CSV table of C-alpha atoms and ligand atoms in Angstrom, one decimal:
chain,number,residue,atom,x,y,z
A,1,ASP,CA,0.0,0.0,0.0
A,2,SER,CA,1.5,3.3,-1.0
A,3,SER,CA,0.2,5.1,2.0
A,4,SER,CA,1.5,3.0,4.8
A,5,SER,CA,4.8,4.6,5.5
A,6,SER,CA,6.6,7.9,5.0
A,7,SER,CA,9.1,6.4,2.7
A,8,GLU,CA,6.3,5.4,0.4
A,9,THR,CA,4.6,8.8,0.5
A,10,PRO,CA,7.3,11.4,0.6
A,11,SER,CA,5.0,14.1,-0.6
A,12,LYS,CA,2.5,15.0,2.1
A,13,PRO,CA,-1.0,14.8,0.7
A,14,LYS,CA,-3.0,18.0,0.8
A,15,SER,CA,-6.0,17.8,3.0
A,16,SER,CA,-8.2,17.6,-0.2
A,17,LEU,CA,-6.4,14.5,-1.4
A,18,PRO,CA,-8.1,11.2,-0.7
A,19,PRO,CA,-6.4,8.9,1.9
A,20,GLY,CA,-3.6,6.9,0.3
A,21,MET,CA,-3.4,9.1,-2.9
A,22,VAL,CA,0.2,10.1,-3.5
A,23,MET,CA,1.3,13.6,-4.7
A,24,GLY,CA,3.7,13.7,-7.7
A,25,PRO,CA,6.7,16.1,-7.9
A,26,ASP,CA,4.5,18.5,-9.9
A,27,GLY,CA,2.3,18.9,-6.9
A,28,LYS,CA,-0.6,17.1,-8.5
A,29,PRO,CA,-2.1,13.7,-7.5
A,30,CYS,CA,0.0,11.0,-9.1
A,31,LYS,CA,-1.8,7.9,-10.4
A,32,VAL,CA,1.3,5.9,-11.3
A,33,CYS,CA,2.6,6.6,-7.7
A,34,THR,CA,-0.6,5.3,-6.1
A,35,ALA,CA,-2.3,1.9,-5.9
A,36,PHE,CA,-5.5,1.8,-7.9
A,37,ARG,CA,-7.6,1.0,-4.8
A,38,ASN,CA,-6.6,4.5,-3.6
A,39,TRP,CA,-7.4,6.4,-6.8
A,40,PRO,CA,-10.2,8.8,-6.3
A,41,GLY,CA,-13.4,8.8,-8.4
A,42,LYS,CA,-13.6,5.1,-9.1
A,43,THR,CA,-16.9,3.3,-8.4
A,44,THR,CA,-18.0,-0.2,-8.5
A,45,LYS,CA,-20.7,0.8,-11.0
A,46,SER,CA,-18.3,2.3,-13.5
A,47,ASN,CA,-15.9,-0.6,-13.2
A,48,ALA,CA,-18.6,-3.1,-13.7
A,49,LYS,CA,-19.9,-1.2,-16.8
A,50,SER,CA,-16.4,-1.0,-18.4
A,51,SER,CA,-15.7,-4.6,-17.7
A,52,THR,CA,-18.9,-6.0,-19.0
A,53,GLN,CA,-18.5,-4.0,-22.2
A,54,LYS,CA,-15.5,-6.1,-23.1
A,55,SER,CA,-15.9,-9.5,-24.7
A,56,THR,CA,-14.9,-12.5,-22.6
A,57,ALA,CA,-12.0,-13.3,-25.0
A,58,VAL,CA,-10.6,-9.8,-24.7
A,59,GLY,CA,-11.0,-9.8,-20.9
A,60,ALA,CA,-9.4,-13.2,-20.6
A,61,MET,CA,-6.4,-12.2,-22.8
A,62,ALA,CA,-5.9,-9.0,-20.8
A,63,ALA,CA,-6.0,-11.0,-17.6
A,64,ILE,CA,-3.4,-13.5,-18.9
A,65,ALA,CA,-1.2,-10.7,-20.3
A,66,SER,CA,-1.2,-8.9,-16.9
A,67,GLY,CA,-0.7,-12.0,-14.8
A,68,GLY,CA,-4.2,-11.8,-13.6
A,69,ALA,CA,-3.8,-8.3,-12.3
A,70,VAL,CA,-6.9,-6.9,-14.0
A,71,ALA,CA,-10.6,-7.1,-13.0
A,72,SER,CA,-12.2,-10.3,-14.3
A,73,VAL,CA,-15.1,-9.9,-16.7
A,74,SER,CA,-17.6,-11.8,-14.6
A,75,SER,CA,-16.9,-10.3,-11.2
A,76,PRO,CA,-15.3,-6.9,-11.4
A,77,ASP,CA,-13.5,-6.0,-8.2
A,78,PRO,CA,-13.6,-2.2,-7.5
A,79,ASN,CA,-10.1,-2.5,-6.0
A,80,VAL,CA,-8.6,-4.3,-9.1
A,81,LEU,CA,-7.2,-2.2,-11.9
A,82,PRO,CA,-9.4,-2.6,-15.1
A,83,ALA,CA,-7.5,-3.6,-18.2
A,84,HIS,CA,-8.2,-0.4,-20.0
A,85,CYS,CA,-6.9,1.9,-17.2
A,86,PRO,CA,-3.3,3.3,-17.2
A,87,PRO,CA,-1.0,1.5,-14.8
A,88,ASP,CA,-1.0,2.1,-11.1
A,89,VAL,CA,2.1,1.7,-8.9
A,90,GLU,CA,1.6,-2.0,-8.6
A,91,GLN,CA,1.0,-3.0,-12.2
A,92,LEU,CA,3.9,-0.8,-13.3
A,93,GLY,CA,6.1,-2.4,-10.6
A,94,ARG,CA,5.2,-6.0,-11.6
A,95,ALA,CA,5.8,-5.2,-15.3
A,96,THR,CA,9.2,-3.5,-14.5
A,97,TRP,CA,10.4,-6.3,-12.2
A,98,THR,CA,9.4,-8.8,-14.8
A,99,PHE,CA,11.4,-7.0,-17.4
A,100,LEU,CA,14.5,-6.5,-15.1
A,101,HIS,CA,14.6,-9.9,-13.6
A,102,THR,CA,14.1,-11.6,-17.0
A,103,THR,CA,16.7,-9.4,-18.6
A,104,ALA,CA,19.2,-10.3,-15.8
A,105,ALA,CA,18.3,-14.0,-16.2
A,106,TYR,CA,19.4,-13.9,-19.9
A,107,TYR,CA,22.3,-11.6,-19.4
A,108,PRO,CA,25.6,-13.2,-20.5
A,109,GLU,CA,27.8,-15.1,-18.0
A,110,ARG,CA,30.7,-13.2,-19.3
A,111,PRO,CA,29.4,-9.9,-20.8
A,112,THR,CA,31.6,-7.8,-23.0
A,113,PRO,CA,32.6,-4.3,-21.9
A,114,THR,CA,29.9,-2.9,-24.2
A,115,GLN,CA,27.2,-5.2,-22.7
A,116,ARG,CA,28.2,-4.2,-19.2
A,117,ALA,CA,28.1,-0.5,-20.2
A,118,ASN,CA,24.7,-0.9,-21.7
A,119,MET,CA,23.4,-2.7,-18.6
A,120,LEU,CA,24.8,0.0,-16.4
A,121,SER,CA,23.1,2.6,-18.5
A,122,LEU,CA,19.8,0.8,-18.2
A,123,ILE,CA,20.0,0.5,-14.5
A,124,ARG,CA,21.2,4.0,-13.9
A,125,ALA,CA,18.3,5.4,-16.0
A,126,LEU,CA,15.8,4.0,-13.6
A,127,PRO,CA,16.1,6.6,-10.8
A,128,LEU,CA,16.0,9.3,-13.4
A,129,LEU,CA,13.1,8.0,-15.6
A,130,TYR,CA,10.9,5.7,-13.6
A,131,PRO,CA,7.5,7.4,-13.5
A,132,CYS,CA,6.6,6.6,-9.9
A,133,SER,CA,8.7,9.4,-8.5
A,134,HIS,CA,9.0,8.3,-4.8
A,135,CYS,CA,9.8,4.7,-6.1
A,136,ALA,CA,12.6,6.2,-8.3
A,137,ASP,CA,14.0,8.3,-5.5
A,138,ASP,CA,14.2,5.4,-3.0
A,139,PHE,CA,15.7,3.2,-5.7
A,140,GLY,CA,18.3,5.8,-6.4
A,141,GLU,CA,19.2,6.1,-2.7
A,142,ASP,CA,19.5,2.3,-2.4
A,143,MET,CA,21.8,2.2,-5.4
A,144,LYS,CA,24.1,4.8,-3.8
A,145,ASN,CA,24.9,2.2,-1.1
A,146,ASN,CA,24.7,-0.8,-3.4
A,147,ALA,CA,26.5,-0.3,-6.7
A,148,PRO,CA,25.1,-2.3,-9.6
A,149,ASP,CA,26.8,-5.6,-10.2
A,150,VAL,CA,27.0,-6.0,-14.0
A,151,SER,CA,29.9,-8.5,-13.9
A,152,GLY,CA,27.7,-11.4,-15.2
A,153,ARG,CA,24.4,-13.1,-15.1
A,154,ALA,CA,24.7,-14.5,-11.5
A,155,GLY,CA,25.9,-11.3,-10.0
A,156,LEU,CA,23.3,-9.1,-11.7
A,157,SER,CA,20.4,-11.5,-10.8
A,158,ARG,CA,21.4,-11.5,-7.2
A,159,TRP,CA,21.9,-7.7,-7.1
A,160,LEU,CA,18.5,-7.1,-8.6
A,161,CYS,CA,16.9,-9.6,-6.2
A,162,GLU,CA,18.4,-7.8,-3.3
A,163,ARG,CA,17.2,-4.4,-4.6
A,164,HIS,CA,13.7,-5.9,-5.1
A,165,ASN,CA,13.9,-7.3,-1.5
A,166,GLU,CA,14.6,-3.8,-0.2
A,167,VAL,CA,11.3,-2.7,-1.7
A,168,ASN,CA,9.5,-5.8,-0.5
A,169,VAL,CA,10.6,-5.0,3.1
A,170,LYS,CA,9.7,-1.4,2.8
A,171,LEU,CA,6.2,-2.5,1.7
A,172,GLY,CA,5.9,-5.1,4.5
A,173,LYS,CA,6.2,-8.0,2.1
A,174,GLU,CA,8.2,-11.2,2.6
A,175,LYS,CA,11.7,-11.4,1.2
A,176,PHE,CA,12.2,-13.5,-1.9
A,177,ASP,CA,14.8,-16.3,-1.7
A,178,CYS,CA,17.6,-15.0,-4.0
A,179,GLY,CA,18.8,-18.6,-4.6
A,180,LYS,CA,15.6,-19.1,-6.7
A,181,THR,CA,15.9,-16.3,-9.2
A,182,ASP,CA,16.7,-18.7,-12.1
A,183,GLU,CA,13.8,-21.0,-11.2
A,184,ARG,CA,11.4,-18.0,-11.1
A,185,TRP,CA,12.7,-16.0,-14.1
A,186,LYS,CA,14.3,-18.5,-16.5
A,187,ASP,CA,14.0,-22.2,-15.9
A,188,GLY,CA,10.7,-22.7,-14.1
A,189,PRO,CA,10.0,-25.2,-11.3
A,190,THR,CA,11.7,-28.5,-11.4
A,191,ASP,CA,8.9,-31.1,-11.4
B,1,FAD,P1,6.2,-7.7,-7.2
B,1,FAD,O1,6.9,-7.1,-6.0
B,1,FAD,O2,6.0,-6.7,-8.3
B,1,FAD,O3,7.0,-9.0,-7.7
B,1,FAD,C1,6.6,-9.6,-8.9
B,1,FAD,C2,7.1,-11.1,-8.8
B,1,FAD,O4,8.5,-11.1,-8.6
B,1,FAD,C3,6.6,-11.8,-7.5
B,1,FAD,O5,5.3,-12.4,-7.7
B,1,FAD,C4,7.6,-12.8,-7.2
B,1,FAD,O6,7.4,-14.0,-7.9
B,1,FAD,C5,8.9,-12.1,-7.8
B,1,FAD,N1,9.8,-11.6,-6.8
B,1,FAD,C6,9.4,-10.9,-5.6
B,1,FAD,N2,10.5,-10.5,-5.0
B,1,FAD,C7,11.5,-10.8,-5.8
B,1,FAD,C8,13.0,-10.6,-5.6
B,1,FAD,N3,13.5,-10.0,-4.5
B,1,FAD,N4,13.8,-11.1,-6.6
B,1,FAD,C9,13.3,-11.8,-7.7
B,1,FAD,N5,11.9,-12.0,-7.8
B,1,FAD,C10,11.1,-11.5,-6.9
B,1,FAD,N6,5.8,0.2,-4.9
B,1,FAD,C11,5.4,1.1,-3.8
B,1,FAD,O7,4.3,1.0,-3.4
B,1,FAD,N7,6.4,1.9,-3.3
B,1,FAD,C12,7.7,2.0,-3.7
B,1,FAD,O8,8.5,2.7,-3.3
B,1,FAD,C13,8.0,1.1,-4.9
B,1,FAD,N8,9.3,1.2,-5.4
B,1,FAD,C14,9.5,0.4,-6.5
B,1,FAD,C15,10.8,0.6,-7.1
B,1,FAD,C16,11.1,-0.1,-8.3
B,1,FAD,C17,12.4,0.1,-8.9
B,1,FAD,C18,10.1,-1.0,-8.9
B,1,FAD,C19,10.4,-1.7,-10.2
B,1,FAD,C20,8.9,-1.1,-8.3
B,1,FAD,C21,8.6,-0.4,-7.1
B,1,FAD,N9,7.3,-0.5,-6.5
B,1,FAD,C22,7.0,0.3,-5.4
B,1,FAD,C23,6.3,-1.6,-6.9
B,1,FAD,C24,6.4,-2.8,-6.0
B,1,FAD,O9,7.8,-3.3,-5.9
B,1,FAD,C25,5.6,-4.0,-6.6
B,1,FAD,O10,5.9,-4.2,-7.9
B,1,FAD,C26,4.1,-3.8,-6.4
B,1,FAD,O11,3.8,-3.5,-5.1
B,1,FAD,C27,3.4,-5.1,-6.9
B,1,FAD,O12,3.8,-6.1,-6.0
B,1,FAD,P2,3.5,-7.7,-6.1
B,1,FAD,O13,3.3,-8.2,-4.8
B,1,FAD,O14,2.4,-7.9,-7.1
B,1,FAD,O15,4.8,-8.3,-6.7
């Protein structure tokens, strides 16, 4: 939840802001910094209408594409981001972590200097460009104390896992076992 600690909500909401809504650096309410359940102006009725307007096939595809993180067609949940909405802090986070962990899982064991430089550029761009501003700021602070390890696939996967765990802890979630990054992001379960 983006409202549960000061590190998650660095900008104090104005009294007119709904609880949990996070202010962006421009002083305006920031949708992509805030969980959908805390967005103002959403109602069960409008969500139900927008969901039922979509065909079952489209809704099912959207649900698959987002890992199930959109409201289902048959039973819209007012707290679940509908497929046609812009991303909230959680959907953007899941998509970004998926991209980063998967990219790390397929990074070379012995990258060339150019590959290392490109990976460093990608990582260093995050605190500058990530659209959830307080997420970006905290990630940048974390990186100051924990320099990116772009030496190879194993090191990068672990470094990213540890950064993700920092966010997990901040949000009150369980830490992920960093010995299982390949299973989660490359090989799948062994069964
Ligand atoms: P996610 O945390 O998105 O994880 C997706 C999947 O990754 C999990 O299902 C699990 O299988 C796997 N996983 C979990 N942990 C690890 C790990 N350590 N290593 C490898 N795999 C793992 N949200 C905020 O509210 N406040 C913030 O300040 C904030 N900062 C963020 C900073 C960055 C750089 C990013 C990319 C996201 C940030 N987020 C932040 C979003 C937040 O991390 C989650 O993505 C979001 O809350 C959705 O969480 P989730 O429980 O669905 O799973």
